[in-house]
Coordinates of N, CA, C and O and ligand atoms in Angstrom, one line a residue:
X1 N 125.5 72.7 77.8 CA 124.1 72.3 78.0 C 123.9 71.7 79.3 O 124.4 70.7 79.8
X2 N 123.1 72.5 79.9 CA 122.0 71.7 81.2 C 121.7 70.1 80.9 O 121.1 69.6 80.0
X3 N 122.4 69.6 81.8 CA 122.0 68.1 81.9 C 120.8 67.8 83.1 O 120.8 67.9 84.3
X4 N 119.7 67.2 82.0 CA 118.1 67.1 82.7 C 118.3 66.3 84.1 O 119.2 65.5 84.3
X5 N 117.1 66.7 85.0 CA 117.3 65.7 86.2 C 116.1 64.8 85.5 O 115.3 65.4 84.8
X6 N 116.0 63.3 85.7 CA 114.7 62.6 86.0 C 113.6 62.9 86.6 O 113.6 63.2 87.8
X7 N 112.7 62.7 86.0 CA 111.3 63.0 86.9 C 111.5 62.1 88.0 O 111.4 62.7 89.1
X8 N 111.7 61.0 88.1 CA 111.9 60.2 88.9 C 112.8 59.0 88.7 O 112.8 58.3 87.7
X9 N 113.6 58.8 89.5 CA 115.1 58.1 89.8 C 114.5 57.2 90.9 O 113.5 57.6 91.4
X10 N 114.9 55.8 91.3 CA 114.9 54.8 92.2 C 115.9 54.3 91.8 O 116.1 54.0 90.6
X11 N 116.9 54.1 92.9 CA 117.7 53.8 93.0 C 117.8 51.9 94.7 O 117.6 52.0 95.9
X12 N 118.1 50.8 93.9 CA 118.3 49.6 94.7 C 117.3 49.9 95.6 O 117.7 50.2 96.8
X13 N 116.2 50.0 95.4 CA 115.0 49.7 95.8 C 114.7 48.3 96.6 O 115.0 47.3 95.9
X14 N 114.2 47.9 98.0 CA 114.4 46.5 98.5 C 113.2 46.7 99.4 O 113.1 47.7 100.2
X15 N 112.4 45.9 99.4 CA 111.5 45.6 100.3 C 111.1 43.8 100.7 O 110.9 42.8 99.9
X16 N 111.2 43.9 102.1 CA 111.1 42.6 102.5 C 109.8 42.2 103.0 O 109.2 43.1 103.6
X17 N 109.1 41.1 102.9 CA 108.0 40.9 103.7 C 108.6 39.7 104.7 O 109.1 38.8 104.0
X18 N 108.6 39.5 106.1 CA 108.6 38.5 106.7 C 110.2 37.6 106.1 O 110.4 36.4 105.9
X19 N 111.2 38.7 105.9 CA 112.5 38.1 105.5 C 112.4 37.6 104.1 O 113.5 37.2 103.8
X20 N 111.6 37.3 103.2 CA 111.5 37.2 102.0 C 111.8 38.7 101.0 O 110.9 39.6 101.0
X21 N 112.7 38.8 100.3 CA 112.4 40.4 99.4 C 111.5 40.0 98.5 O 111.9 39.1 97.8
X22 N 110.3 40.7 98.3 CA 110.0 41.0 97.1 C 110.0 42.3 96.2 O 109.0 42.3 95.5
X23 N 110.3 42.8 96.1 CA 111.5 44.3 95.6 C 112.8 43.9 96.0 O 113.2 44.0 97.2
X24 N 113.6 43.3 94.9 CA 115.2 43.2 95.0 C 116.3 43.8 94.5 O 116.8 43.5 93.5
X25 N 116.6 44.9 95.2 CA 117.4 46.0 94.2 C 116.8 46.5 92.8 O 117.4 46.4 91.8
X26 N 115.6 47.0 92.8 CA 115.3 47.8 92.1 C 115.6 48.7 91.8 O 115.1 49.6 92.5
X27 N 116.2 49.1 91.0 CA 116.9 50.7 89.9 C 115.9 51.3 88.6 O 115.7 50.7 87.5
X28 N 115.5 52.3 88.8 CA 114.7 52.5 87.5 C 115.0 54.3 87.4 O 115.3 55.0 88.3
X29 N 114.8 54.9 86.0 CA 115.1 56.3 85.9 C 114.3 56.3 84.3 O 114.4 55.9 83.1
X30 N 113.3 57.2 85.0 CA 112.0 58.1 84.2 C 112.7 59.3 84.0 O 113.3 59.9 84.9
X31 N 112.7 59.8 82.5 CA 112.9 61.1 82.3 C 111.5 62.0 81.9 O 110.3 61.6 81.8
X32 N 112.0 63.1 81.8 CA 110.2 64.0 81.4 C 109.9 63.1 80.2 O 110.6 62.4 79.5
X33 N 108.4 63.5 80.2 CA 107.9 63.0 78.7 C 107.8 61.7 78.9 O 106.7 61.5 78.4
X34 N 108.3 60.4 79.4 CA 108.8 59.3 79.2 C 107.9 58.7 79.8 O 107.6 58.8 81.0
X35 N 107.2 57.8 78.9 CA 105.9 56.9 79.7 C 106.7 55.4 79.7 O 107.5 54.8 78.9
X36 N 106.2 55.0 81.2 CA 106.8 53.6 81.2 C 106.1 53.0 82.3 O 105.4 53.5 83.2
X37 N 106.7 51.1 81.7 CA 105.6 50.5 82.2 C 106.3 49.5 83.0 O 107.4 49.1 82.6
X38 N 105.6 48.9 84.6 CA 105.9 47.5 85.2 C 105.7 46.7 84.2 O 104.6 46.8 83.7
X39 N 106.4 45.8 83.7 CA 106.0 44.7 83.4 C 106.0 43.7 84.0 O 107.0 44.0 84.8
X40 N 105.5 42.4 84.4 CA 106.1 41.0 84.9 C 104.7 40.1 85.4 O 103.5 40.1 85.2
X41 N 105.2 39.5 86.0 CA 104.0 38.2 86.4 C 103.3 38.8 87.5 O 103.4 40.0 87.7
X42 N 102.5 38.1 88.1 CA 101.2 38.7 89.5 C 102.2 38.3 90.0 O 102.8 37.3 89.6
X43 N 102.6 39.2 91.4 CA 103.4 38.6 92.5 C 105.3 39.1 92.4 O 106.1 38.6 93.1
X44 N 105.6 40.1 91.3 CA 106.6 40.1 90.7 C 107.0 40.9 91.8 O 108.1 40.8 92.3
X45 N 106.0 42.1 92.1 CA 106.8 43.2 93.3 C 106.3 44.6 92.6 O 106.7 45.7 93.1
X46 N 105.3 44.4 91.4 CA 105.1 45.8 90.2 C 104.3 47.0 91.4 O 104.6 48.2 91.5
X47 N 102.9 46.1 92.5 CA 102.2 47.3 92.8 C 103.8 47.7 94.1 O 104.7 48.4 93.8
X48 N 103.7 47.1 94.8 CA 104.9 47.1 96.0 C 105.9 48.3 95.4 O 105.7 49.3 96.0
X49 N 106.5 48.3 94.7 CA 107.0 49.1 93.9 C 106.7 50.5 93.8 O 107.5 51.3 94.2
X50 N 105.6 50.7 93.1 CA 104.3 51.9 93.0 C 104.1 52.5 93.9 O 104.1 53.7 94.1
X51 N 103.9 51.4 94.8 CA 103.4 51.9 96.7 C 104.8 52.9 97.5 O 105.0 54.0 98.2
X52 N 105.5 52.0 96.9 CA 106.9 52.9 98.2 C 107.2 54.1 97.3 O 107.6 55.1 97.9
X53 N 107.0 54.2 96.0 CA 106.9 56.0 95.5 C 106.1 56.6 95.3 O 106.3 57.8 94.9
X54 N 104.7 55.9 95.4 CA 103.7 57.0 95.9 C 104.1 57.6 97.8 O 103.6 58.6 98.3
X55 N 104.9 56.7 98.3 CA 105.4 57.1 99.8 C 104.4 56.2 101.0 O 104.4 56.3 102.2
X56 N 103.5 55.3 100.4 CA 102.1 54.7 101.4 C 103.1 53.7 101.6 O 102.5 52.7 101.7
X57 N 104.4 53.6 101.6 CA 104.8 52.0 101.9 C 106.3 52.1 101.8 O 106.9 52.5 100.8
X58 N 106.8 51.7 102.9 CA 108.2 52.1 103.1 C 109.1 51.3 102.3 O 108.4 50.3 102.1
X59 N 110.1 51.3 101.9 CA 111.2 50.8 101.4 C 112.2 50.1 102.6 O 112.3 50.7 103.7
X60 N 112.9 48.8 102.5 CA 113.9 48.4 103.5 C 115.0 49.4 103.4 O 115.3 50.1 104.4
X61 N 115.7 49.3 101.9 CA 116.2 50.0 101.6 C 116.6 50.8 100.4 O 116.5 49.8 99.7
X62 N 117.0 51.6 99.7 CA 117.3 52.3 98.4 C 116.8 53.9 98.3 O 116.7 54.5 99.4
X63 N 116.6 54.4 97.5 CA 116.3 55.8 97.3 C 115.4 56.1 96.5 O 115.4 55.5 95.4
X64 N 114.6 57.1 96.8 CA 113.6 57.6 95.5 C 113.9 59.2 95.1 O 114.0 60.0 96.1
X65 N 114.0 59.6 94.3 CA 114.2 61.1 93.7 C 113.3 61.4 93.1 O 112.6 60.6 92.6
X66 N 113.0 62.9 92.8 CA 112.2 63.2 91.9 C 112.3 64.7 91.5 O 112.0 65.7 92.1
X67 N 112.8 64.6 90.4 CA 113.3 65.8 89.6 C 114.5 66.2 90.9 O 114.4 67.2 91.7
X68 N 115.5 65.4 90.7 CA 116.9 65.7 91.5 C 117.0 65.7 92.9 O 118.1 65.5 93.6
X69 N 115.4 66.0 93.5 CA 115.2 66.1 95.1 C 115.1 64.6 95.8 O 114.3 63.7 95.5
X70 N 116.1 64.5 96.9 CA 115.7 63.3 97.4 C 113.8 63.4 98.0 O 113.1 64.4 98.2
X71 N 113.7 62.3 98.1 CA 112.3 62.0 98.6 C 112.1 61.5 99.7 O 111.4 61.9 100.6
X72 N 112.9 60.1 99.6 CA 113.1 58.9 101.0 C 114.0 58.2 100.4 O 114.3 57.9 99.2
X73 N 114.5 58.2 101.6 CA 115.5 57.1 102.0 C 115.3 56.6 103.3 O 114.3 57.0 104.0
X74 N 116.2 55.7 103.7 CA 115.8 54.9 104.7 C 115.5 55.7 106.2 O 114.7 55.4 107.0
X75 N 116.3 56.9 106.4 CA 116.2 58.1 107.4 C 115.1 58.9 107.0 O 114.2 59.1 107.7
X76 N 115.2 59.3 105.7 CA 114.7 61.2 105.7 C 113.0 60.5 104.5 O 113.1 59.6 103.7
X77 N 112.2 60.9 104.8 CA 110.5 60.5 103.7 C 110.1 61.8 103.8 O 110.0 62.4 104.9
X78 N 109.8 62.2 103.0 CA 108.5 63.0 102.4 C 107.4 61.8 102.4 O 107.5 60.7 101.9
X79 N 106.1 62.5 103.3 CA 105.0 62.3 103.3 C 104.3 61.5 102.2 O 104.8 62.0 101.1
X80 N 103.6 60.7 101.8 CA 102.5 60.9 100.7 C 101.6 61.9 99.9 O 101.2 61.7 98.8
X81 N 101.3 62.8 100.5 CA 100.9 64.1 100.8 C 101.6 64.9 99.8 O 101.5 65.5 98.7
X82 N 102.4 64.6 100.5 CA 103.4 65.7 99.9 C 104.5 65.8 98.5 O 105.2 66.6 97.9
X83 N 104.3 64.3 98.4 CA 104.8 63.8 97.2 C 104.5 64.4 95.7 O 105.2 64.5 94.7
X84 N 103.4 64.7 95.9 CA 102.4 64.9 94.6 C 102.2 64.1 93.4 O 101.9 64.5 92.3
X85 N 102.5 62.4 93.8 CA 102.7 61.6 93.3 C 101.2 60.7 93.1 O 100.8 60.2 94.1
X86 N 100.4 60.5 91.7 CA 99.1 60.0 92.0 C 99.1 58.5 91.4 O 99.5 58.0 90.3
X87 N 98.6 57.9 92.2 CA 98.4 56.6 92.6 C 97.0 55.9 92.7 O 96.3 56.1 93.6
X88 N 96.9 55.0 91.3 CA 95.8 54.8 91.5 C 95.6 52.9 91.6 O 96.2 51.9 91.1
X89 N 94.6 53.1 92.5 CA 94.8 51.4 93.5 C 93.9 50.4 92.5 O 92.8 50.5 92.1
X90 N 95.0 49.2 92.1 CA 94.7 48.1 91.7 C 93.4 48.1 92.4 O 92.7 48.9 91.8
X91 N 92.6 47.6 93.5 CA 91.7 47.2 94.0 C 90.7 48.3 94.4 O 91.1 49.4 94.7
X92 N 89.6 48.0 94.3 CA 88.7 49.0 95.2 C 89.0 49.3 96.6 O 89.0 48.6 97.6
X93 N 89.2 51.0 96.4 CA 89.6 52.0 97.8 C 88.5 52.4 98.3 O 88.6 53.6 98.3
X94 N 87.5 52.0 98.7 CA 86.3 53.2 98.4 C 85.4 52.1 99.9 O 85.3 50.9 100.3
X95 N 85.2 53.7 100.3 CA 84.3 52.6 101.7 C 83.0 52.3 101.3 O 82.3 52.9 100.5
X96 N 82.9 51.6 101.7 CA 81.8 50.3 101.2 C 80.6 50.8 102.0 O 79.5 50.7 101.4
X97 N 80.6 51.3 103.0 CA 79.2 52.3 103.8 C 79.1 53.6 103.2 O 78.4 54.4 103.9
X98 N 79.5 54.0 102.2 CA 79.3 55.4 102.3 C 79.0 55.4 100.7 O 79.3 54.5 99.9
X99 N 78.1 56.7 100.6 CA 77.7 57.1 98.9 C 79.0 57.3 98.2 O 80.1 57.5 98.7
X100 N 78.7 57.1 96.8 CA 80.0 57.6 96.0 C 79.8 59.5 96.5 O 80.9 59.6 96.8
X101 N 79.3 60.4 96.7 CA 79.7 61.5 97.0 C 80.1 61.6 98.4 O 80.5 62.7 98.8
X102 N 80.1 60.5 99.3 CA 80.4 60.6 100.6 C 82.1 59.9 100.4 O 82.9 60.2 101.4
X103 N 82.4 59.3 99.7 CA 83.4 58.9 99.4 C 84.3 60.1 99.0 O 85.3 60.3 99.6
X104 N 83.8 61.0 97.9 CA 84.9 62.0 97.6 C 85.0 63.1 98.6 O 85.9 63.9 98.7
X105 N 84.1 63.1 99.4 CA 84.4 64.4 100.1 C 85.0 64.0 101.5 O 85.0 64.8 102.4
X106 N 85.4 62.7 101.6 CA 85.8 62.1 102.7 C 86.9 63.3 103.0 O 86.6 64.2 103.8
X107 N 88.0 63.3 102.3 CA 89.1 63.8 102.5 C 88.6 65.7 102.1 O 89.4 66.5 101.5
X108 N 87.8 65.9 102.3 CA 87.9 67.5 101.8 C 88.0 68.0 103.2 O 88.4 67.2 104.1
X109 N 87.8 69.1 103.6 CA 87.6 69.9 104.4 C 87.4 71.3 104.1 O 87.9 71.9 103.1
X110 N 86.3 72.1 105.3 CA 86.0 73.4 104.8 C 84.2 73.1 105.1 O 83.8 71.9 105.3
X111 N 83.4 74.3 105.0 CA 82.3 74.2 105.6 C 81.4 73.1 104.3 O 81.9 72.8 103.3
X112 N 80.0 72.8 104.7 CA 79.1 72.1 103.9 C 79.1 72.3 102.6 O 79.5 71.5 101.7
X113 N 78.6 73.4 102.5 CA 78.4 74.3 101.5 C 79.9 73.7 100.5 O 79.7 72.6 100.1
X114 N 80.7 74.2 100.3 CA 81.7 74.2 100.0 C 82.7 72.9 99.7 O 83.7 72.9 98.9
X115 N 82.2 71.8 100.4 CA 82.1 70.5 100.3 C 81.5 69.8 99.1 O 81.9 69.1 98.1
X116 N 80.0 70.4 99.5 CA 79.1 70.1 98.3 C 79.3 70.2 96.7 O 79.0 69.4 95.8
X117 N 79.9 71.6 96.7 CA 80.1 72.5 95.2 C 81.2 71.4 94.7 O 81.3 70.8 93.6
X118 N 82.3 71.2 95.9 CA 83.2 70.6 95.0 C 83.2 69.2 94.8 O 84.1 68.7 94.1
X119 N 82.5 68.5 95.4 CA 82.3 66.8 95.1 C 81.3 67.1 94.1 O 81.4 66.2 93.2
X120 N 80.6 67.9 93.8 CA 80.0 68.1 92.7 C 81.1 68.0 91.1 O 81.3 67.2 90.3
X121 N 81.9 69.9 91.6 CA 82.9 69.7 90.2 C 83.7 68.4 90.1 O 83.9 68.0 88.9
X122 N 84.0 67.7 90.9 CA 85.2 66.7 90.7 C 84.3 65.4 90.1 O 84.9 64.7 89.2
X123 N 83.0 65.0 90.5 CA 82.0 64.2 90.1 C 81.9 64.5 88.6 O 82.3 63.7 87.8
X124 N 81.1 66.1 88.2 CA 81.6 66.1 86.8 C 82.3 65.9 86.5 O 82.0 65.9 85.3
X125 N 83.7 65.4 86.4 CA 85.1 65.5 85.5 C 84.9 63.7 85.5 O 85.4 63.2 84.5
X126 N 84.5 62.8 86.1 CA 84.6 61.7 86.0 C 83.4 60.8 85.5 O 83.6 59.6 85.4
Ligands
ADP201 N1 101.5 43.5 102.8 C1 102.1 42.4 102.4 N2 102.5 41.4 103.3 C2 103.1 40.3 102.9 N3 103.3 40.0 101.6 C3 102.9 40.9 100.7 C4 102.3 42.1 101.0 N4 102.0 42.8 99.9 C5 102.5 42.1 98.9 N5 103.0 40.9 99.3 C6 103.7 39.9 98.5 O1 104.7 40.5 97.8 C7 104.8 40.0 96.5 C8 104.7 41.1 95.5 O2 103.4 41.6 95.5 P1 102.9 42.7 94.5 O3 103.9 43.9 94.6 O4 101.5 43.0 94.8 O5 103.1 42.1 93.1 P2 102.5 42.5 91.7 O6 101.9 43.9 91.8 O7 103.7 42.5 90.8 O8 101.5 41.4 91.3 C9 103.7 38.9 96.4 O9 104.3 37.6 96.7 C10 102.7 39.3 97.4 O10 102.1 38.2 97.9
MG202 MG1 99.9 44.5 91.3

């Protein structure tokens, strides 16, 4: 029998701010199927955490995998982009000058037209 990879593996996870770690060797391993949760106090290291495997936030040092492929390590990152990793932000992301439809199509590209249609479908689904 095939022995499964993890959806996602972290492996001594470390992040410092200003010589302080807050991420101290963190290890964690998600299999398919497997819902799981940060737990701990405000300040524990839970979003910081989140951040360096969605890829918006580097690690000092350790490893991220996902489904057996390395991701980052302290040399080699896959993008955020490229992750396909979705991450949604404790705090409001959203520019403060712009409509909620100028907000989703921030990131689109492609002509007006086409812009439109789809801040539309994606507006429906929410
Ligand atoms: N960009 C940053 N610069 C300096 N310190 C930070 C930064 N982001 C978070 N911290 C500090 O790191 C610690 C962990 O923060 P965080 O990961 O947001 O905790 P949690 O999500 O568990 O509440 C906190 O002490 C926080 O103040
Ligand atoms: Mg948090």
């Amino acid at each position: 029998m095939q022995t499964q990879d993890p959806r996602l593996e972290i492996k001594h996870m470390v992040r410092r701010y200003d010589g302080r770690s807050v991420v101290n060797d963190v290890s964690l391993r998600v299999m398919p199927g497997q819902v799981t949760c940060l737990l701990g106090p405000s300040g524990c290291g839970k979003s910081t955490t989140l951040r360096m495997i969605a890829g918006v936030e580097m690690q000092d040092s350790g490893e991220i995998w996902v489904d057996g492929n390395l991701v980052c390590d302290t040399v080699f990152r896959i993008p955020p982009e490229r992750r396909h990793i979705g991450l949604m932000f404790q705090d409001f992301a959203l520019f403060p000058h712009l409509s909620v439809a100028q907000n989703v199509a921030f990131g689109l590209s492609g002509d007006k037209a086409a812009i439109a249609d789809r801040v539309k479908e994606l507006l429906s689904r929410v």
